[in-house]
Coordinates of C-alpha atoms in Angstrom, one line a residue:
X1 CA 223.7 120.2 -21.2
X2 CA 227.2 120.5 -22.7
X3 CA 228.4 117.5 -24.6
X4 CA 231.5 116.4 -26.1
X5 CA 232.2 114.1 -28.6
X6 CA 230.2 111.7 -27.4
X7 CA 230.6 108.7 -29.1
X8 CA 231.2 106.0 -26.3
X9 CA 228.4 103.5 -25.1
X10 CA 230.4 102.8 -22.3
X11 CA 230.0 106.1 -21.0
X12 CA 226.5 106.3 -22.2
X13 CA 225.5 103.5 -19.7
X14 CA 227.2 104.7 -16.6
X15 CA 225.9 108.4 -16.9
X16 CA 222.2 106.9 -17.5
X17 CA 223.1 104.7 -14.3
X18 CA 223.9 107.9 -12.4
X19 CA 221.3 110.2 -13.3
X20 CA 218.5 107.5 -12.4
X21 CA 220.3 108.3 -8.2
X22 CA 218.4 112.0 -8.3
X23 CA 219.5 115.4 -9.4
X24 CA 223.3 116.4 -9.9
X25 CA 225.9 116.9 -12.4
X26 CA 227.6 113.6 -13.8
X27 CA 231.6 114.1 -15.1
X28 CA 232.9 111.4 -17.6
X29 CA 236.1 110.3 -19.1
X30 CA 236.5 107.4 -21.4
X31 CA 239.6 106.3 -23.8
X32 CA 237.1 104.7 -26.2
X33 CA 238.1 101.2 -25.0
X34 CA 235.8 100.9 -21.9
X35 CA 238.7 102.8 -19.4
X36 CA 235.9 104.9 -17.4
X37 CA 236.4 107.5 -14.7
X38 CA 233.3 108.6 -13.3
X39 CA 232.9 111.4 -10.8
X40 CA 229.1 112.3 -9.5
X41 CA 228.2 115.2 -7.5
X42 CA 224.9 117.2 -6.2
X43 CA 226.3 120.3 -7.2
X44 CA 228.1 121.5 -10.2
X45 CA 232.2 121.1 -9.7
X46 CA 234.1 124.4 -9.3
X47 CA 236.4 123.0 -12.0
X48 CA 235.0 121.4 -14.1
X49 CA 237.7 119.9 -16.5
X50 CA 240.3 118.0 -13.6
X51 CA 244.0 118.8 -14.6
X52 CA 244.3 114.5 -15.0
X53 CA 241.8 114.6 -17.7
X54 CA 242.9 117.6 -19.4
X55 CA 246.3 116.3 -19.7
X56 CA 244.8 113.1 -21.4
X57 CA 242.9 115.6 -23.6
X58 CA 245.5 116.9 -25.3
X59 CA 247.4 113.9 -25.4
X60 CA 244.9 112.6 -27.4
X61 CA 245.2 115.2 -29.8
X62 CA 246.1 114.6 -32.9
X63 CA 245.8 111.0 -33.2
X64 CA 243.2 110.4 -35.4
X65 CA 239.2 109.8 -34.6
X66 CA 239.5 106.3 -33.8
X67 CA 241.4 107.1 -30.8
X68 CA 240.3 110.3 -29.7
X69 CA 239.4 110.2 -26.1
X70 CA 235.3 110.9 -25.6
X71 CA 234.6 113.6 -23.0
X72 CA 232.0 115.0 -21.3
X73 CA 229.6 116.3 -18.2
X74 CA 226.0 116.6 -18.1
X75 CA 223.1 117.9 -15.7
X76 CA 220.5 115.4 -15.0
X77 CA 217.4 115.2 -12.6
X78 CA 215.4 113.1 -10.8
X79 CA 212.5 112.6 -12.9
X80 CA 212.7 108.9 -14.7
X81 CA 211.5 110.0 -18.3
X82 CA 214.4 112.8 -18.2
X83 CA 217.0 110.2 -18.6
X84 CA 215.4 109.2 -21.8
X85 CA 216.2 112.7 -22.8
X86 CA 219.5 112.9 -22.0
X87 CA 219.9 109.6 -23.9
X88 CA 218.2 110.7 -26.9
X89 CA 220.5 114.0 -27.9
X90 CA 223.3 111.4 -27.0
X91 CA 222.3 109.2 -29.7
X92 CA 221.6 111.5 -31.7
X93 CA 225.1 112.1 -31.8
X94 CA 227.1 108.3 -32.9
X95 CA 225.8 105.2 -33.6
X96 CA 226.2 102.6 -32.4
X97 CA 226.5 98.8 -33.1
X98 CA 223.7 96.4 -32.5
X99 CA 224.2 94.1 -30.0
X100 CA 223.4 90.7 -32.6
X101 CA 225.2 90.6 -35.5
X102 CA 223.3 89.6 -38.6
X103 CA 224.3 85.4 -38.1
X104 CA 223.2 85.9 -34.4
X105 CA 220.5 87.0 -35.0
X106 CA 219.1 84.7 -37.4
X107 CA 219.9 81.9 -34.9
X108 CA 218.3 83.8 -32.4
X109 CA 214.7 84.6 -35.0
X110 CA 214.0 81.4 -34.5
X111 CA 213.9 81.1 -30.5
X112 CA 212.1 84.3 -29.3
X113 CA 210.0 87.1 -31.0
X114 CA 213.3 89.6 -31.2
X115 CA 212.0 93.3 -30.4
X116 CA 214.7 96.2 -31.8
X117 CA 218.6 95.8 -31.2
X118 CA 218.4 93.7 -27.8
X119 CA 215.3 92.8 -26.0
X120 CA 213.2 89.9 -26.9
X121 CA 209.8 88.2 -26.0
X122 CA 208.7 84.5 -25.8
X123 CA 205.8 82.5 -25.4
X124 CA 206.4 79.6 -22.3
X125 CA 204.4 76.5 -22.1
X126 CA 202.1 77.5 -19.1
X127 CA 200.8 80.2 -21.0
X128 CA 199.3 78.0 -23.7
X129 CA 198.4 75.4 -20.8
X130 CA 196.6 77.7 -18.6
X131 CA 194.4 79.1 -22.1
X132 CA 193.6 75.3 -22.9
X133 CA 192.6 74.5 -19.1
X134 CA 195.5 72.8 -18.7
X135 CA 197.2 73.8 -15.8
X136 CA 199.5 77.3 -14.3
X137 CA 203.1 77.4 -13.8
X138 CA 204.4 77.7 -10.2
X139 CA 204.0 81.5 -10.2
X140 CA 200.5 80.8 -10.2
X141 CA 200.2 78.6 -7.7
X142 CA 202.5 80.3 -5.1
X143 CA 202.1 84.3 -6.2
X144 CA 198.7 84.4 -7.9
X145 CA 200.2 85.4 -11.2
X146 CA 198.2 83.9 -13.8
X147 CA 200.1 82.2 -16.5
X148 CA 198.5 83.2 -19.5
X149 CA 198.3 86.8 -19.0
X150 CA 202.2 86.6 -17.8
X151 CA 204.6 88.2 -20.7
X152 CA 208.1 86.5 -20.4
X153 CA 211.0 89.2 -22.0
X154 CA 214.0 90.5 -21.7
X155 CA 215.7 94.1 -21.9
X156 CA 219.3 92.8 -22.6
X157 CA 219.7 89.6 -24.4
X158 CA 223.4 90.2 -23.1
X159 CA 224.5 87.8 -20.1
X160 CA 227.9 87.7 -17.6
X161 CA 227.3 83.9 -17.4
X162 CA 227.2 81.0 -19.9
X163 CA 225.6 78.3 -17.2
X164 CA 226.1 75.0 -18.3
X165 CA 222.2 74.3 -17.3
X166 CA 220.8 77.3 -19.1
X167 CA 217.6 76.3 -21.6
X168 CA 218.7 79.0 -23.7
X169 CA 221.6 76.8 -24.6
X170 CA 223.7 79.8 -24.7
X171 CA 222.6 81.2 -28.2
X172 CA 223.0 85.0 -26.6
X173 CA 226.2 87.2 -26.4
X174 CA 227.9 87.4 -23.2
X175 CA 229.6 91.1 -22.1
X176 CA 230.7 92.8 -18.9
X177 CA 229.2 96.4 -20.0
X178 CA 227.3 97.7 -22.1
X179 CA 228.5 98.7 -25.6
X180 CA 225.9 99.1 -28.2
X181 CA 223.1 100.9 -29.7
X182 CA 220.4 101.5 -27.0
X183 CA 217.1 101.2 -27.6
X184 CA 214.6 104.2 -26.2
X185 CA 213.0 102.4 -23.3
X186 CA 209.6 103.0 -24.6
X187 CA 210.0 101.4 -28.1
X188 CA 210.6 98.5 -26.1
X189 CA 208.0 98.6 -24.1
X190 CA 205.7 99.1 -26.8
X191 CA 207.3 96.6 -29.1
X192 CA 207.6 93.9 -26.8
X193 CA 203.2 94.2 -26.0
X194 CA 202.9 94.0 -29.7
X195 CA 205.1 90.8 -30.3
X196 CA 203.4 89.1 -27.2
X197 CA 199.8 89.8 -28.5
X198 CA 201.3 88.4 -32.2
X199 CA 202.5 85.6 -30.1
X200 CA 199.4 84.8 -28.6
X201 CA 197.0 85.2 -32.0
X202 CA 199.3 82.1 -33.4
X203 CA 197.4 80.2 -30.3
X204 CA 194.3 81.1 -31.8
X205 CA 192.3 77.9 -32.9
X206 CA 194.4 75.1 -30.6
X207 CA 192.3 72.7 -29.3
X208 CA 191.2 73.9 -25.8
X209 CA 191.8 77.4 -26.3
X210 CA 188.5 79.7 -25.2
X211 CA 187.9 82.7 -26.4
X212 CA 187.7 84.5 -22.8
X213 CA 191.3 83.1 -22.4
X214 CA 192.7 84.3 -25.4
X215 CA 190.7 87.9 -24.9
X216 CA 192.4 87.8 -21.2
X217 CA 196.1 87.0 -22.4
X218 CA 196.1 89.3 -25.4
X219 CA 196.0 92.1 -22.0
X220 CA 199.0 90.8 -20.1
X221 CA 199.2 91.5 -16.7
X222 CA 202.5 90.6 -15.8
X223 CA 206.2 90.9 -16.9
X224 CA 208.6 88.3 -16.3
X225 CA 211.7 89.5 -16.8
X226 CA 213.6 86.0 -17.0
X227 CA 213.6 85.2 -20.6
X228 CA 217.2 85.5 -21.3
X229 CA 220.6 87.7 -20.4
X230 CA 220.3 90.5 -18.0
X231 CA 218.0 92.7 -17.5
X232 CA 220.0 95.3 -15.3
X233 CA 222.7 95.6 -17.6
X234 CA 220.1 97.8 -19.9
X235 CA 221.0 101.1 -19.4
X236 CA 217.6 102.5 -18.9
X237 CA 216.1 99.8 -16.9
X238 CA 214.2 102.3 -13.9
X239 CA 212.6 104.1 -17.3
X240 CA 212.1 100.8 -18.7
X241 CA 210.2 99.3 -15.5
X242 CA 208.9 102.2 -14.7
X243 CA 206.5 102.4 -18.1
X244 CA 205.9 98.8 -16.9
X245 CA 204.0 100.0 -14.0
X246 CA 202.7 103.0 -15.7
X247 CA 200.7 100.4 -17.9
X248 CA 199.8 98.2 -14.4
X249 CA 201.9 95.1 -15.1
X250 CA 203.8 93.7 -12.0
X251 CA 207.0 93.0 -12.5
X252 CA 209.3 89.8 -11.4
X253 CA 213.2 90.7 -12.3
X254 CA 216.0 87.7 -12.0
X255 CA 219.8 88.8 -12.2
X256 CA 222.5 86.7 -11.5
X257 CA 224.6 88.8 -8.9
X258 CA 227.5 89.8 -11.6
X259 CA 225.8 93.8 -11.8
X260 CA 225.9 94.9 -8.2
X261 CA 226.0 98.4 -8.8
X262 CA 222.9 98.5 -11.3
X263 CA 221.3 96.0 -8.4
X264 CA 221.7 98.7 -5.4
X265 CA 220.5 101.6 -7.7
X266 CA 217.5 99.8 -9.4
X267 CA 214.1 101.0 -9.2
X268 CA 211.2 99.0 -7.1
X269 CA 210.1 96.0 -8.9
X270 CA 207.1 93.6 -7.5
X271 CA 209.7 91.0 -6.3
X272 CA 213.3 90.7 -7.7
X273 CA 215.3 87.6 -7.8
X274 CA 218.8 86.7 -7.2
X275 CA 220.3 83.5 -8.8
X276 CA 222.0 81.2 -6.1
X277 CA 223.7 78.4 -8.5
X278 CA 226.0 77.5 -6.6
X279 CA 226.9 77.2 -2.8
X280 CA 231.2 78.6 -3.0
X281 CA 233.2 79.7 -5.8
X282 CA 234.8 76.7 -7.8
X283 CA 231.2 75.5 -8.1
X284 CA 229.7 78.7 -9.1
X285 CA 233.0 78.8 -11.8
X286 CA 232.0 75.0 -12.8
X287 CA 228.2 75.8 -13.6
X288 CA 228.0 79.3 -14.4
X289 CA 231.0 80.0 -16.2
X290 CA 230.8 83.4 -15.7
X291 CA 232.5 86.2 -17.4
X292 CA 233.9 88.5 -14.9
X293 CA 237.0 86.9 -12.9
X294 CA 236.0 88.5 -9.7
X295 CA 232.3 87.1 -10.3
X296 CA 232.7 85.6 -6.3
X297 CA 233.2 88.6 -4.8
X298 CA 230.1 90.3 -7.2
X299 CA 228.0 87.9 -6.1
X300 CA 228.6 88.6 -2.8
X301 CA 228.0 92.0 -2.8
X302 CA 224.7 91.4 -4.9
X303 CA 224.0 89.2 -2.0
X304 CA 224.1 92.4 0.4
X305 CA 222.4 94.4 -1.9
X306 CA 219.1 92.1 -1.7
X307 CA 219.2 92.6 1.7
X308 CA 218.9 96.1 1.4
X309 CA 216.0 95.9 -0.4
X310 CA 212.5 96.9 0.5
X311 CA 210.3 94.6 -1.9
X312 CA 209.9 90.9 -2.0
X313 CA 213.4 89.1 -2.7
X314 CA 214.0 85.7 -3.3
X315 CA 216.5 83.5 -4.0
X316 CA 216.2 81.0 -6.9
X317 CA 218.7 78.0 -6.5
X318 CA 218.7 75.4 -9.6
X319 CA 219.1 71.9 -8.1
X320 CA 221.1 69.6 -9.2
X321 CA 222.2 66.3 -8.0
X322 CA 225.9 65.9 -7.6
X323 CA 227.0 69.8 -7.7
X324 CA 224.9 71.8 -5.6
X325 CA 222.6 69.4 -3.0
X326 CA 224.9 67.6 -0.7
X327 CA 224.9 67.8 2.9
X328 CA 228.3 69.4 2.8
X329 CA 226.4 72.4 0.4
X330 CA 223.7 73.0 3.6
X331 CA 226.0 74.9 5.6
X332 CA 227.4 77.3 2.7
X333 CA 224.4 78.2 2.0
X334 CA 223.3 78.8 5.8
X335 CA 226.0 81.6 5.7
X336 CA 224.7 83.1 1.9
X337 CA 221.3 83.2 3.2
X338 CA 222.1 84.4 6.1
X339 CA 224.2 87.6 4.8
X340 CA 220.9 87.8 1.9
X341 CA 218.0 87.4 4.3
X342 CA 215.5 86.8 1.2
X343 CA 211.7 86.7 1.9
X344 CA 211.7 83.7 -0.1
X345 CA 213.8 81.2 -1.9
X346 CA 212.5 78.8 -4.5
X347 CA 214.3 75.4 -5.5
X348 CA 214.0 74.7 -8.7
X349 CA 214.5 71.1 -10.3
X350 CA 217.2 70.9 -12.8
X351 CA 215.6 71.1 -16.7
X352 CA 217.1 68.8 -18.9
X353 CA 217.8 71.2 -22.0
X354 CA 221.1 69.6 -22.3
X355 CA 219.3 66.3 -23.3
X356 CA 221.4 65.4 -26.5
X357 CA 224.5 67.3 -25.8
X358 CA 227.6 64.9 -25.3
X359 CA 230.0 68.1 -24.7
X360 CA 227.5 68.7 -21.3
X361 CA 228.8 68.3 -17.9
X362 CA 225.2 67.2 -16.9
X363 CA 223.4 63.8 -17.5
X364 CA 219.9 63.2 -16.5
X365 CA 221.2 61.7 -12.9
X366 CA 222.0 65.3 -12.2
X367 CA 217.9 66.2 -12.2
X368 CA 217.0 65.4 -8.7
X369 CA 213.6 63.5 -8.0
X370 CA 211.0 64.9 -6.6
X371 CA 211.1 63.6 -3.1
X372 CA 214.8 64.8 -3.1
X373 CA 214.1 68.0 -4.0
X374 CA 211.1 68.4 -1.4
X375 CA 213.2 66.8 1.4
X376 CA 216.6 69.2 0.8
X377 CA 214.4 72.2 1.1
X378 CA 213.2 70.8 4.4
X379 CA 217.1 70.2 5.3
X380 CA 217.5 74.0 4.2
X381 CA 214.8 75.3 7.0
X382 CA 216.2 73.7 9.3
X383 CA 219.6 74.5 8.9
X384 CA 219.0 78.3 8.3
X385 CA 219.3 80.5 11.3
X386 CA 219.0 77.3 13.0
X387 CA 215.5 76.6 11.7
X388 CA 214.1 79.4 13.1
X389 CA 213.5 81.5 10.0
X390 CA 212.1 79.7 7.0
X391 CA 209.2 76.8 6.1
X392 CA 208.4 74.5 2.9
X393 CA 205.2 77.4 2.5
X394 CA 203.8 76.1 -1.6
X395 CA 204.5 73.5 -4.0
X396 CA 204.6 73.1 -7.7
X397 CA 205.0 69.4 -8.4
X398 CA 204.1 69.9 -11.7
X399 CA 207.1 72.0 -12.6
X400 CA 209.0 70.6 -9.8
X401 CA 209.6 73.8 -7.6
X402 CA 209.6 73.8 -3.8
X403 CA 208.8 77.3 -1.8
X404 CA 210.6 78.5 1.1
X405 CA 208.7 81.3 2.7
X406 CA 210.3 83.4 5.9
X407 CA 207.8 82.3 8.8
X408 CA 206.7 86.2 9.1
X409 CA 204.4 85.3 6.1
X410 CA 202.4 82.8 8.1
X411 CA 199.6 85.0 9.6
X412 CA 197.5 84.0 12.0
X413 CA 198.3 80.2 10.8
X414 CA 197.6 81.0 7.5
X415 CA 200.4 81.5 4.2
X416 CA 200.0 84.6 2.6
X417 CA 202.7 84.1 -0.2
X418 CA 200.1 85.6 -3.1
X419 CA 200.3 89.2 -4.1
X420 CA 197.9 91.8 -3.7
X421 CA 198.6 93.5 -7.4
X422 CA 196.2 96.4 -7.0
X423 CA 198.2 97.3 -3.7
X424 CA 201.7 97.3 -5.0
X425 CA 200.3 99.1 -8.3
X426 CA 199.0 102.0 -6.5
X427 CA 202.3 101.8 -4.2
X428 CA 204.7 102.2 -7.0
X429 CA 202.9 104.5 -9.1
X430 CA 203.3 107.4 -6.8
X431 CA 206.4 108.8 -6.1
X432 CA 205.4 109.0 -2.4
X433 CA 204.4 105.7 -1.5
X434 CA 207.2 104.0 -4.3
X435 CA 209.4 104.7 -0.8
X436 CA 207.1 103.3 1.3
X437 CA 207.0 99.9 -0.3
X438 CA 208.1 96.8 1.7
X439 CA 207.4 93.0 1.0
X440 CA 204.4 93.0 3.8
X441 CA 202.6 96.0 2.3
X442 CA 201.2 93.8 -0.4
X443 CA 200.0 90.1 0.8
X444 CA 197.3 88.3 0.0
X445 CA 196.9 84.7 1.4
X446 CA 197.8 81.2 -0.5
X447 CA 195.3 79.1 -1.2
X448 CA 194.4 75.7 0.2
X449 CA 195.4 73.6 -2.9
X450 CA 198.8 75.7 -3.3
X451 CA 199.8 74.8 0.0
X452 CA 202.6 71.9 0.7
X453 CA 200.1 69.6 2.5
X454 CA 197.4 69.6 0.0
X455 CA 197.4 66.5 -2.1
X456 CA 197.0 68.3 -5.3
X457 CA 200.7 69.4 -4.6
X458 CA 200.4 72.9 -6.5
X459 CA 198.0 72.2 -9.4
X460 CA 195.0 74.0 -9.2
X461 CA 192.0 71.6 -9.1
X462 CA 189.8 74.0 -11.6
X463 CA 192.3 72.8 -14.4
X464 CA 192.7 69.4 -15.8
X465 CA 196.2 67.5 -15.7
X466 CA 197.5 66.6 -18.8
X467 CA 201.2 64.6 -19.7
X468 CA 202.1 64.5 -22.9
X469 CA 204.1 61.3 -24.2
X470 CA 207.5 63.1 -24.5
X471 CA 206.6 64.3 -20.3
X472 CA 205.8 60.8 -19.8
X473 CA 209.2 59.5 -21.1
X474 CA 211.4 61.9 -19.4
X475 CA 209.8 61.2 -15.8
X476 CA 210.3 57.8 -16.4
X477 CA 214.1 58.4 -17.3
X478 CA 214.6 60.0 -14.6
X479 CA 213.3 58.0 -11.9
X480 CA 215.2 55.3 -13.3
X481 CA 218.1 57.6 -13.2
X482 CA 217.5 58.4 -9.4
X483 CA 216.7 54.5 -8.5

């Protein structure tokens, strides 16, 4: 594997990108500042060094280190733990910067359990719930995930987007590529399992906390990959989900449509989400703000991209009253959904993490009620292929999230929105059947109390409700807000 001077992150990420596709030879140019040409072949090219890049070669000459252009080709194969070799003798050779500078960092210590340069793990409120008895988030109730062996990371703190809704209250860095030191896939992996079960020994001892739960969520069986930033903008992100797997977590992957290429070329997950924010592009710019100007037309190609996939997609829409739930909004997203085809789309009430902000676009009128929320996803089945495709399958009043399911999940009059783990785990395991996955191939059926005519509305009745006094206050600001 020839290599020179390589010294450019930029090109780092793209040749990892292309040598996750199969075996072939990968050719690379970069002028140090992110200007990438990128030719990929099965075969190794008669010529290797193209007169264009040869000329820039020697004009380079000369001119110092700084600005020396960064060259070079490398073989690659089809085997996942390969690319981590690749990447290895190419870090070897520069290093890079970390992607949070010392101040960010520091900010970002005391939000999330940081694990090496970029990646991150965090304990959510339904995991210590569900360990006191207390109640599973909606994941539980509508995919039989249970919340308190779920680990919540992230790969890449880094995001396109700096939504104006976003509980993370836009404390990460925002970038278009990669450009930092990377992080060998399985140092993550490892080091995000041992902050989680730290995380989860500082539950130790709170009132309602059993033993068997704590045993159970110090072995986590689940990866939810929706912590913060995006995921697919880490270079080794098949490698990275694929030791996932290896160590039989599931795996639930949200990206906001900015990546489309890392989308279409990105390993089998257990079901992979695409952020719908916003119905048409000035809203999308208004509550996103995303980084990319031609963030429309990524998002729209994302959009194709998911429904090319084989596994479980859904759609994740953020409501919110006054920007993205009018009548007007149902018909955009008839055409979206349409072009996406998701197996299922979740609505998702508004969270009011910008409580307290002045500079905020948002107010708590924007956080829809419940009945609002339940009745615009019975507008959106309706309106959707004509009402033909989708029902209102699961509720999670607790959390306020509404399911759609495609009506193919209703077997024999009965919802199978729940996962059959052991399935997709020996599906994705072997390189044979990895290809053979699709979002029927692992179904189990939804419960009675998980479905949207049970009166327990999405809380399992073998836990015990509990609403704190801060909970308390916010519902009753908000239906005073929605009166």
């Amino acid at each position: 594997m020839p290599v020179v001077n390589v010294s450019c992150y930029v090109c780092l990420s793209v040749c990892l990108r292309a040598s996750e596709r199969g075996s072939g030879w990968c050719l690379l140019w970069c002028g140090g500042e992110g200007r990438l040409v990128s030719r990929t072949s099965k075969t190794r090219p008669n010529n290797m060094w193209v007169p264009s890049l040869s000329h820039s070669l020697k004009a380079m000459e000369g001119r110092g280190k700084q600005q020396q252009t960064h060259f070079y080709c490398c073989a690659y194969s089809s085997s996942p733990l390969s690319v981590v070799d690749i990447a290895m003798k190419l870090i070897e050779r520069t290093a890079g910067r970390p992607m949070l500078s010392e101040k960010r960092r520091a900010t970002l210590e005391s939000m999330y359990a940081l694990v090496g340069t970029h990646s991150a793990v965090k304990l959510c409120r339904w995991q210590k719930s569900m360990m006191r008895g207390r109640g599973g988030c909606y994941k539980w109730t509508m995919y039989g995930i249970q919340s308190h062996q779920c680990m919540e990371a992230t790969p890449s703190m880094a995001c396109a987007n700096k939504c104006v809704f976003c509980w993370r209250l836009n404390t990460n860095p925002t970038a278009t590529e990669w450009k930092w030191q990377v992080d060998d896939p399985q140092t993550v992996v490892d080091g995000m399992l041992s902050s989680h079960r730290a995380l989860i020994q500082g539950v130790r001892g709170m009132p309602g906390v059993t033993e068997k739960a704590l045993e159970e969520a110090m072995n986590p069986k689940h990866c939810a990959l929706s912590l913060v930033g995006e995921s697919v903008l880490y270079p080794y992100v098949n490698t990275f989900l694929h030791l996932l797997h290896e160590r039989g977590l599931s795996t639930f992957l949200v990206n906001n449509g900015q990546f489309p290429d890392a989308l279409r070329e990105l390993t089998p997950v257990t079901q992979l989400y695409l952020s719908v924010d916003a119905p048409n592009r000035e809203t999308m710019k208004l509550l996103d703000r995303p980084v990319f100007p031609d963030y429309w037309e990524r998002f729209q190609q994302s959009m194709v991209h998911m429904s090319e996939r084989k596994e479980r997609t859904v759609f994740r829409l953020t409501m919110i009253n006054g920007f993205n739930m009018s009548e007007e909004n149902l018909l955009e997203y008839k055409t979206l959904f349409e072009t996406g085809r998701p197996n299922f789309v979740e609505l998702k009430r508004l969270t009011p993490a910008f409580s307290g902000n002045s500079r905020s676009i948002l107010r708590i009128k924007n956080v829809p009620s419940w009945e609002q929320l339940k009745a615009y996803g019975r507008r959106l089945c309706e309106v959707i292929f004509d009402g033909k495709a989708y029902e209102v399958a699961s509720l999670h009043e607790h959390s306020g999230c509404v399911l759609l399911a495609e009506k193919r999940f209703k077997i024999d009059g009965n919802w199978h929105t729940w996962i059959d783990f052991g399935k997709f785990h020996a599906m994705v395991i072997d390189p044979a059947l990895s290809k053979q996955i699709t979002a029927d191939a692992y179904l189990r059926p939804t419960p009675r109390w998980a479905l949207p005519e049970s009166a327990a509305e999405g809380f399992d009745p073998s836990q015990t409700r509990h609403l704190t006094a801060r909970r308390l206050k916010h519902m009753a600001a908000a239906k005073v807000a929605n009166d």
